[in-house]
Amino acid sequence: MHRAAVRNIPRMDEGPVRLTRESLYEIVWAKPMTHLAAELGVQASILVEACRQLDVPRPGSGYWTRLAYGQRPSRPSLDPRPEGSPHEIELAKPRSGSAGSAPVVQVRTTLRNAHPAVETLRNLLVSDSPDRDGMHVVRGESYGAIVRVTDATRDRALRLLDALGRSLAERGHALRCQAPQRMYGSHALEVDVAGEVVALAIVEPMKQRTHVPTPAEVETQRRSGWSFAPRFDHVPSGQLVLRLHAPYGAARRSTWADRTNQRLEDLLGRVVLAIEEAAVTIREQRREERERERVYQEERARRARAEHLAQHQKALGDDLINMATGWSRAESVREFLSAVEEAVPAATRCADFTAWLAWARSFQRSLDPLGRPDAIAKRLEPPPESAGDASPFWSSTSDPR
């Protein structure tokens, strides 16, 4: 559907793009909003607001899921707008770090009265012995280490997290550090944005440098002619990297690092915006997942009902054939018994013959479904699936509904 619209989705690499109502209508019905926003390089909320301003209908819950299941849901038409109403809108791709787009985050020079999550991390790092690389590590549950620093970068990493936590709190979000119960010794560094959780980590990466042989290694090589010394050493870099852990596509950028011409202190405002953007996308992805699950369960129930009905129809057919077969056999037995009565005069019948003939007549009547007329007709609707071992159908007279 809408293949031409998919091919004509505008690109924003060279600046803002103006869209008419008609073109906006076509592209929002060509792809899911989150996918379209990622392709355009804007937040989904910007597209939603554009649709609201131009009065463009958007796909409702379950539209894309029903398409995925091969259904053909209808889409509303684009009704005309009153004369004088705007018919175009400009979408501008936000420039990273543009003025006013990110909050100013001040990093303090001390950790006095630090953020509670940072205080928890500081206690963990202080009580932790460094590993063989000189790193203090706070293990995470799902994403590896949430903090991995040396003595030289520990204080700065904590001050960065303290500034980030305070800025997030001013915007109504909560930075927290807690120990999950599922794995002993692991912790989680998370930001709660209106109930949606985004995980964070700050680490000091290692750098590679050429190994300088030690005197012992030089002596070993001189004596044996072989050297088992490594070619490179990996040592702490002295720089920090801040990572945002979120589902794929939730944020346009998820890693910020110290560079020659930039430091993390100057990037924290962008990190705040990325966390908020990721939370919005996660909420939308969760809503879409719930909708997919709902449609899947509905489709599953529909198929189960169709299968249940088919089984009931088969049972009705088998029952009809059984009744017809029983009636035919009963008629054959009845004719035979009539012939027997004609062949054996009453005067010559003994007591055993009389008893057998009475039994045979009773048996013949048990074969004939016409002897139970109230049980012939059956309900055409299947019984409840929860009936368990109950009969697959019942007669209309036995159930007056």
Short mmCIF file of C-alpha atoms in Angstrom, two decimals:
data_model
loop_
_atom_site.label_atom_id
_atom_site.label_comp_id
_atom_site.label_asym_id
_atom_site.label_seq_id
_atom_site.Cartn_x
_atom_site.Cartn_y
_atom_site.Cartn_z
CA MET A 1 0.00 0.00 0.00
CA HIS A 2 1.04 3.57 -0.69
CA ARG A 3 4.29 2.52 -2.43
CA ALA A 4 4.55 5.82 -4.26
CA ALA A 5 4.31 7.68 -0.94
CA VAL A 6 7.06 5.50 0.52
CA ARG A 7 9.36 6.34 -2.39
CA ASN A 8 8.56 10.05 -2.09
CA ILE A 9 9.20 10.49 1.64
CA PRO A 10 11.21 13.74 1.83
CA ARG A 11 14.80 13.84 3.02
CA MET A 12 15.90 16.51 5.48
CA ASP A 13 19.66 16.28 5.00
CA GLU A 14 19.78 19.73 3.40
CA GLY A 15 17.45 21.56 5.77
CA PRO A 16 13.74 22.06 6.49
CA VAL A 17 11.09 20.49 4.27
CA ARG A 18 7.68 21.97 3.50
CA LEU A 19 4.83 19.51 3.29
CA THR A 20 1.31 20.02 2.00
CA ARG A 21 -1.64 18.42 3.72
CA GLU A 22 -1.88 15.90 0.92
CA SER A 23 1.79 14.83 1.08
CA LEU A 24 1.74 14.64 4.90
CA TYR A 25 -1.43 12.53 4.70
CA GLU A 26 0.21 10.12 2.26
CA ILE A 27 3.44 9.58 4.21
CA VAL A 28 1.80 9.07 7.63
CA TRP A 29 -0.34 6.36 6.06
CA ALA A 30 2.67 4.83 4.33
CA LYS A 31 4.76 3.86 7.38
CA PRO A 32 4.34 3.60 11.18
CA MET A 33 4.91 6.94 12.88
CA THR A 34 8.00 5.83 14.81
CA HIS A 35 9.65 4.43 11.66
CA LEU A 36 8.77 7.54 9.67
CA ALA A 37 10.11 9.85 12.37
CA ALA A 38 13.41 7.92 12.49
CA GLU A 39 13.75 8.15 8.72
CA LEU A 40 13.04 11.87 8.68
CA GLY A 41 15.31 12.50 11.66
CA VAL A 42 12.63 14.14 13.83
CA GLN A 43 10.73 13.13 16.92
CA ALA A 44 7.42 11.35 16.44
CA SER A 45 5.74 14.07 18.49
CA ILE A 46 6.66 16.63 15.79
CA LEU A 47 4.80 14.62 13.16
CA VAL A 48 1.83 14.17 15.49
CA GLU A 49 1.67 17.93 16.06
CA ALA A 50 1.94 18.58 12.31
CA CYS A 51 -1.02 16.28 11.69
CA ARG A 52 -2.99 18.08 14.39
CA GLN A 53 -2.26 21.52 12.95
CA LEU A 54 -3.23 20.51 9.41
CA ASP A 55 -6.15 18.33 10.52
CA VAL A 56 -4.68 15.19 8.92
CA PRO A 57 -6.09 11.86 10.18
CA ARG A 58 -3.56 9.33 11.45
CA PRO A 59 -3.70 5.52 11.62
CA GLY A 60 -5.37 4.32 14.79
CA SER A 61 -4.45 1.52 17.17
CA GLY A 62 -3.91 -1.81 15.44
CA TYR A 63 -3.83 -0.44 11.87
CA TRP A 64 -0.29 -1.62 11.09
CA THR A 65 -0.78 -4.89 12.94
CA ARG A 66 -3.90 -5.68 10.93
CA LEU A 67 -1.95 -4.93 7.76
CA ALA A 68 0.75 -7.34 8.90
CA TYR A 69 -1.89 -10.07 9.30
CA GLY A 70 -3.06 -9.59 5.72
CA GLN A 71 -6.18 -7.57 6.51
CA ARG A 72 -7.21 -4.48 4.56
CA PRO A 73 -8.32 -1.86 7.08
CA SER A 74 -9.80 1.27 5.57
CA ARG A 75 -8.33 4.74 6.04
CA PRO A 76 -10.38 7.91 6.43
CA SER A 77 -10.44 10.39 3.61
CA LEU A 78 -8.73 13.78 3.78
CA ASP A 79 -11.63 16.19 4.18
CA PRO A 80 -11.36 19.74 2.80
CA ARG A 81 -10.45 22.51 5.23
CA PRO A 82 -12.22 25.85 5.60
CA GLU A 83 -11.04 28.66 3.36
CA GLY A 84 -8.04 30.45 4.83
CA SER A 85 -6.83 27.49 6.91
CA PRO A 86 -3.13 26.58 6.52
CA HIS A 87 -2.45 23.86 3.96
CA GLU A 88 1.32 23.56 4.40
CA ILE A 89 3.73 23.08 7.25
CA GLU A 90 7.50 23.18 7.60
CA LEU A 91 9.33 20.34 9.30
CA ALA A 92 12.75 21.33 10.55
CA LYS A 93 15.25 18.72 11.62
CA PRO A 94 16.61 19.80 15.03
CA ARG A 95 20.30 20.52 14.95
CA SER A 96 22.30 18.86 17.67
CA GLY A 97 23.25 21.41 20.30
CA SER A 98 21.32 24.29 18.76
CA ALA A 99 20.56 27.21 21.02
CA GLY A 100 17.67 26.60 23.38
CA SER A 101 17.25 22.95 22.36
CA ALA A 102 19.04 21.46 25.35
CA PRO A 103 19.14 22.47 29.02
CA VAL A 104 22.31 23.92 30.48
CA VAL A 105 23.70 21.39 32.95
CA GLN A 106 26.15 22.70 35.53
CA VAL A 107 28.73 20.23 36.86
CA ARG A 108 29.78 20.97 40.43
CA THR A 109 33.38 20.82 41.60
CA THR A 110 32.55 18.74 44.70
CA LEU A 111 30.28 15.85 45.64
CA ARG A 112 28.94 17.43 48.78
CA ASN A 113 25.24 16.59 49.21
CA ALA A 114 25.46 14.44 46.10
CA HIS A 115 22.44 13.01 44.34
CA PRO A 116 21.22 9.84 46.20
CA ALA A 117 21.98 7.57 43.24
CA VAL A 118 25.49 9.02 42.99
CA GLU A 119 26.02 8.59 46.73
CA THR A 120 25.13 4.91 46.34
CA LEU A 121 27.61 4.53 43.51
CA ARG A 122 30.33 6.34 45.43
CA ASN A 123 29.95 3.95 48.37
CA LEU A 124 30.13 0.97 46.01
CA LEU A 125 33.25 2.28 44.29
CA VAL A 126 35.04 3.19 47.51
CA SER A 127 34.44 -0.26 48.99
CA ASP A 128 35.48 -2.01 45.77
CA SER A 129 39.04 -3.19 45.17
CA PRO A 130 40.39 -2.32 41.71
CA ASP A 131 40.85 -5.13 39.20
CA ARG A 132 44.16 -6.00 37.53
CA ASP A 133 43.74 -3.07 35.14
CA GLY A 134 43.27 -0.67 38.04
CA MET A 135 39.55 -0.32 37.34
CA HIS A 136 36.79 0.10 39.91
CA VAL A 137 33.71 -1.64 38.55
CA VAL A 138 30.03 -1.61 39.47
CA ARG A 139 28.50 -4.54 37.63
CA GLY A 140 25.18 -4.18 35.87
CA GLU A 141 22.54 -6.82 35.38
CA SER A 142 21.94 -6.67 31.63
CA TYR A 143 24.47 -4.36 30.00
CA GLY A 144 27.75 -5.21 31.69
CA ALA A 145 29.39 -2.61 33.91
CA ILE A 146 27.34 0.49 34.70
CA VAL A 147 30.43 2.23 36.08
CA ARG A 148 34.03 1.34 35.22
CA VAL A 149 36.62 3.93 36.18
CA THR A 150 40.10 4.35 37.62
CA ASP A 151 41.05 6.38 40.65
CA ALA A 152 41.93 9.25 38.32
CA THR A 153 38.47 9.45 36.69
CA ARG A 154 36.22 8.20 39.52
CA ASP A 155 35.47 11.58 41.06
CA ARG A 156 34.78 13.22 37.69
CA ALA A 157 32.46 10.41 36.58
CA LEU A 158 30.45 10.75 39.77
CA ARG A 159 30.22 14.53 39.40
CA LEU A 160 28.94 14.12 35.83
CA LEU A 161 26.25 11.70 37.02
CA ASP A 162 25.41 14.06 39.90
CA ALA A 163 24.88 16.95 37.48
CA LEU A 164 22.83 14.74 35.17
CA GLY A 165 20.66 13.50 38.04
CA ARG A 166 19.97 17.02 39.28
CA SER A 167 19.07 18.27 35.80
CA LEU A 168 16.72 15.32 35.25
CA ALA A 169 15.07 15.93 38.62
CA GLU A 170 14.34 19.55 37.63
CA ARG A 171 12.45 18.17 34.60
CA GLY A 172 10.45 15.71 36.71
CA HIS A 173 12.53 12.59 36.07
CA ALA A 174 14.31 10.34 38.56
CA LEU A 175 17.85 8.95 38.37
CA ARG A 176 18.21 5.90 40.59
CA CYS A 177 20.75 3.22 41.40
CA GLN A 178 19.40 0.01 42.83
CA ALA A 179 20.42 -3.60 43.25
CA PRO A 180 18.08 -5.93 41.34
CA GLN A 181 17.15 -9.13 43.14
CA ARG A 182 17.67 -11.52 40.23
CA MET A 183 21.49 -11.51 40.23
CA TYR A 184 23.66 -11.12 43.28
CA GLY A 185 26.13 -8.25 43.14
CA SER A 186 24.64 -6.48 40.15
CA HIS A 187 23.09 -3.02 40.07
CA ALA A 188 21.05 -0.87 37.74
CA LEU A 189 21.60 2.79 36.88
CA GLU A 190 18.29 3.97 35.44
CA VAL A 191 16.29 7.07 34.63
CA ASP A 192 12.55 6.93 35.22
CA VAL A 193 10.72 9.19 32.75
CA ALA A 194 7.00 9.04 33.49
CA GLY A 195 7.18 5.32 34.16
CA GLU A 196 9.49 4.45 31.27
CA VAL A 197 12.98 3.29 32.21
CA VAL A 198 16.18 4.17 30.34
CA ALA A 199 19.43 2.59 31.52
CA LEU A 200 22.75 4.45 31.71
CA ALA A 201 26.42 3.57 32.06
CA ILE A 202 29.60 5.60 32.35
CA VAL A 203 32.93 3.92 31.67
CA GLU A 204 36.56 4.71 31.04
CA PRO A 205 37.63 2.83 27.90
CA MET A 206 41.02 1.21 27.51
CA LYS A 207 43.53 2.34 24.91
CA GLN A 208 46.16 0.33 23.10
CA ARG A 209 49.85 1.14 23.13
CA THR A 210 52.95 -0.65 22.01
CA HIS A 211 54.39 -2.92 24.68
CA VAL A 212 57.81 -1.99 26.03
CA PRO A 213 59.66 -5.19 27.01
CA THR A 214 60.67 -5.47 30.62
CA PRO A 215 64.28 -6.36 31.60
CA ALA A 216 63.10 -9.88 32.46
CA GLU A 217 61.50 -10.29 29.04
CA VAL A 218 64.64 -9.00 27.33
CA GLU A 219 66.78 -11.48 29.29
CA THR A 220 64.43 -14.36 28.47
CA GLN A 221 64.60 -13.55 24.77
CA ARG A 222 68.39 -13.30 24.91
CA ARG A 223 68.74 -16.72 26.51
CA SER A 224 66.11 -18.65 24.57
CA GLY A 225 65.80 -16.69 21.38
CA TRP A 226 62.03 -16.49 21.92
CA SER A 227 59.88 -13.72 23.31
CA PHE A 228 56.48 -14.34 24.88
CA ALA A 229 55.88 -10.66 25.62
CA PRO A 230 52.63 -9.19 24.24
CA ARG A 231 52.82 -6.90 21.25
CA PHE A 232 50.47 -4.33 22.80
CA ASP A 233 49.38 -3.25 26.27
CA HIS A 234 45.88 -2.03 27.09
CA VAL A 235 45.82 0.76 29.61
CA PRO A 236 43.14 3.15 30.92
CA SER A 237 42.57 6.05 28.53
CA GLY A 238 41.80 8.74 31.10
CA GLN A 239 38.67 9.65 29.12
CA LEU A 240 35.03 8.89 29.84
CA VAL A 241 32.17 7.54 27.74
CA LEU A 242 28.51 7.91 28.72
CA ARG A 243 26.14 5.35 27.21
CA LEU A 244 22.38 5.18 27.02
CA HIS A 245 20.93 1.66 26.87
CA ALA A 246 17.53 1.56 25.21
CA PRO A 247 15.76 -0.62 22.61
CA TYR A 248 17.00 -0.28 19.05
CA GLY A 249 15.74 2.88 17.40
CA ALA A 250 14.60 4.49 20.64
CA ALA A 251 17.17 7.30 20.41
CA ARG A 252 19.06 8.78 17.49
CA ARG A 253 22.22 8.92 19.57
CA SER A 254 23.18 6.72 22.50
CA THR A 255 26.90 7.36 23.13
CA TRP A 256 28.76 10.51 24.17
CA ALA A 257 32.50 10.56 24.75
CA ASP A 258 35.39 12.86 25.58
CA ARG A 259 37.17 14.04 22.46
CA THR A 260 40.09 16.32 21.72
CA ASN A 261 37.73 19.25 21.11
CA GLN A 262 34.90 18.36 23.50
CA ARG A 263 34.25 17.09 26.99
CA LEU A 264 31.27 15.30 28.47
CA GLU A 265 30.57 18.30 30.69
CA ASP A 266 29.43 20.20 27.56
CA LEU A 267 27.22 17.37 26.28
CA LEU A 268 25.01 16.60 29.28
CA GLY A 269 22.16 18.79 28.00
CA ARG A 270 21.98 16.69 24.84
CA VAL A 271 22.02 13.55 26.97
CA VAL A 272 18.98 14.82 28.87
CA LEU A 273 17.08 15.37 25.60
CA ALA A 274 18.13 11.94 24.30
CA ILE A 275 16.85 10.28 27.48
CA GLU A 276 13.49 12.01 27.13
CA GLU A 277 13.28 11.13 23.45
CA ALA A 278 14.10 7.49 24.19
CA ALA A 279 11.41 7.32 26.87
CA VAL A 280 8.77 8.65 24.47
CA THR A 281 9.79 6.13 21.81
CA ILE A 282 9.88 3.27 24.31
CA ARG A 283 6.34 4.15 25.41
CA GLU A 284 5.18 4.19 21.78
CA GLN A 285 6.95 0.89 21.06
CA ARG A 286 5.35 -0.63 24.13
CA ARG A 287 1.92 0.57 23.04
CA GLU A 288 2.46 -0.87 19.57
CA GLU A 289 3.63 -4.15 21.09
CA ARG A 290 0.51 -4.34 23.27
CA GLU A 291 -1.62 -3.64 20.21
CA ARG A 292 0.18 -6.32 18.21
CA GLU A 293 -0.39 -8.78 21.04
CA ARG A 294 -4.07 -7.85 21.26
CA VAL A 295 -4.61 -8.30 17.52
CA TYR A 296 -2.64 -11.56 17.62
CA GLN A 297 -4.80 -12.90 20.44
CA GLU A 298 -7.96 -11.84 18.60
CA GLU A 299 -6.76 -13.59 15.44
CA ARG A 300 -5.85 -16.66 17.46
CA ALA A 301 -9.28 -16.72 19.10
CA ARG A 302 -10.96 -16.27 15.71
CA ARG A 303 -9.09 -19.21 14.27
CA ALA A 304 -9.89 -21.30 17.33
CA ARG A 305 -13.60 -20.46 16.97
CA ALA A 306 -13.49 -21.37 13.26
CA GLU A 307 -11.82 -24.68 14.06
CA HIS A 308 -14.33 -25.34 16.84
CA LEU A 309 -17.21 -24.63 14.46
CA ALA A 310 -15.71 -26.93 11.80
CA GLN A 311 -15.41 -29.72 14.36
CA HIS A 312 -19.02 -29.18 15.39
CA GLN A 313 -20.19 -29.27 11.78
CA LYS A 314 -18.34 -32.54 11.28
CA ALA A 315 -19.90 -33.95 14.44
CA LEU A 316 -23.35 -32.95 13.17
CA GLY A 317 -22.69 -34.75 9.88
CA ASP A 318 -21.39 -37.85 11.63
CA ASP A 319 -24.44 -37.85 13.91
CA LEU A 320 -26.81 -37.59 10.95
CA ILE A 321 -25.10 -40.47 9.15
CA ASN A 322 -25.19 -42.55 12.34
CA MET A 323 -28.91 -41.89 12.78
CA ALA A 324 -29.60 -42.78 9.15
CA THR A 325 -27.53 -45.94 9.49
CA GLY A 326 -29.31 -46.85 12.73
CA TRP A 327 -32.70 -46.27 11.15
CA SER A 328 -31.78 -48.42 8.16
CA ARG A 329 -30.55 -51.24 10.40
CA ALA A 330 -33.65 -50.94 12.60
CA GLU A 331 -35.88 -51.20 9.51
CA SER A 332 -33.97 -54.25 8.31
CA VAL A 333 -34.26 -55.93 11.72
CA ARG A 334 -37.96 -55.05 11.96
CA GLU A 335 -38.67 -56.60 8.54
CA PHE A 336 -36.69 -59.69 9.53
CA LEU A 337 -38.60 -60.08 12.79
CA SER A 338 -41.91 -59.73 10.93
CA ALA A 339 -40.80 -62.50 8.59
CA VAL A 340 -39.82 -64.64 11.60
CA GLU A 341 -43.26 -64.18 13.15
CA GLU A 342 -44.89 -65.23 9.90
CA ALA A 343 -42.61 -68.26 9.57
CA VAL A 344 -43.15 -69.52 13.14
CA PRO A 345 -46.83 -70.05 14.00
CA ALA A 346 -47.90 -68.94 17.45
CA ALA A 347 -49.01 -72.45 18.36
CA THR A 348 -45.48 -73.80 17.93
CA ARG A 349 -43.63 -71.13 19.83
CA CYS A 350 -41.92 -72.17 23.02
CA ALA A 351 -41.21 -69.99 26.04
CA ASP A 352 -37.61 -69.35 24.95
CA PHE A 353 -38.75 -68.23 21.49
CA THR A 354 -41.32 -65.84 22.95
CA ALA A 355 -38.71 -64.33 25.30
CA TRP A 356 -36.18 -63.99 22.47
CA LEU A 357 -38.70 -62.34 20.19
CA ALA A 358 -39.57 -59.78 22.90
CA TRP A 359 -35.90 -59.03 23.37
CA ALA A 360 -35.37 -58.74 19.62
CA ARG A 361 -38.25 -56.26 19.29
CA SER A 362 -36.79 -54.19 22.14
CA PHE A 363 -33.35 -54.29 20.50
CA GLN A 364 -34.86 -53.22 17.17
CA ARG A 365 -36.50 -50.22 18.82
CA SER A 366 -33.18 -49.23 20.44
CA LEU A 367 -31.58 -49.11 16.99
CA ASP A 368 -34.23 -46.79 15.56
CA PRO A 369 -33.59 -43.05 16.20
CA LEU A 370 -37.23 -42.37 15.39
CA GLY A 371 -38.03 -43.98 18.69
CA ARG A 372 -36.49 -40.90 20.36
CA PRO A 373 -37.81 -38.01 18.20
CA ASP A 374 -36.95 -35.38 20.80
CA ALA A 375 -33.23 -36.25 20.43
CA ILE A 376 -33.04 -36.08 16.63
CA ALA A 377 -32.62 -32.33 16.02
CA LYS A 378 -29.35 -30.77 17.23
CA ARG A 379 -28.26 -27.21 17.86
CA LEU A 380 -26.35 -25.78 14.89
CA GLU A 381 -24.18 -23.61 17.16
CA PRO A 382 -21.26 -25.37 18.81
CA PRO A 383 -21.28 -25.73 22.60
CA PRO A 384 -18.97 -23.58 24.72
CA GLU A 385 -15.33 -24.53 24.28
CA SER A 386 -15.03 -24.68 28.06
CA ALA A 387 -17.54 -27.56 28.19
CA GLY A 388 -14.64 -29.99 28.59
CA ASP A 389 -15.71 -33.58 28.02
CA ALA A 390 -19.33 -32.63 27.40
CA SER A 391 -21.08 -33.84 24.25
CA PRO A 392 -19.96 -31.87 21.16
CA PHE A 393 -23.61 -30.87 20.55
CA TRP A 394 -27.00 -31.07 22.17
CA SER A 395 -30.55 -31.23 20.98
CA SER A 396 -32.61 -28.10 20.55
CA THR A 397 -35.30 -29.45 22.86
CA SER A 398 -32.88 -30.28 25.65
CA ASP A 399 -31.57 -26.70 25.66
CA PRO A 400 -34.40 -24.19 25.15
CA ARG A 401 -32.16 -21.13 24.68
#
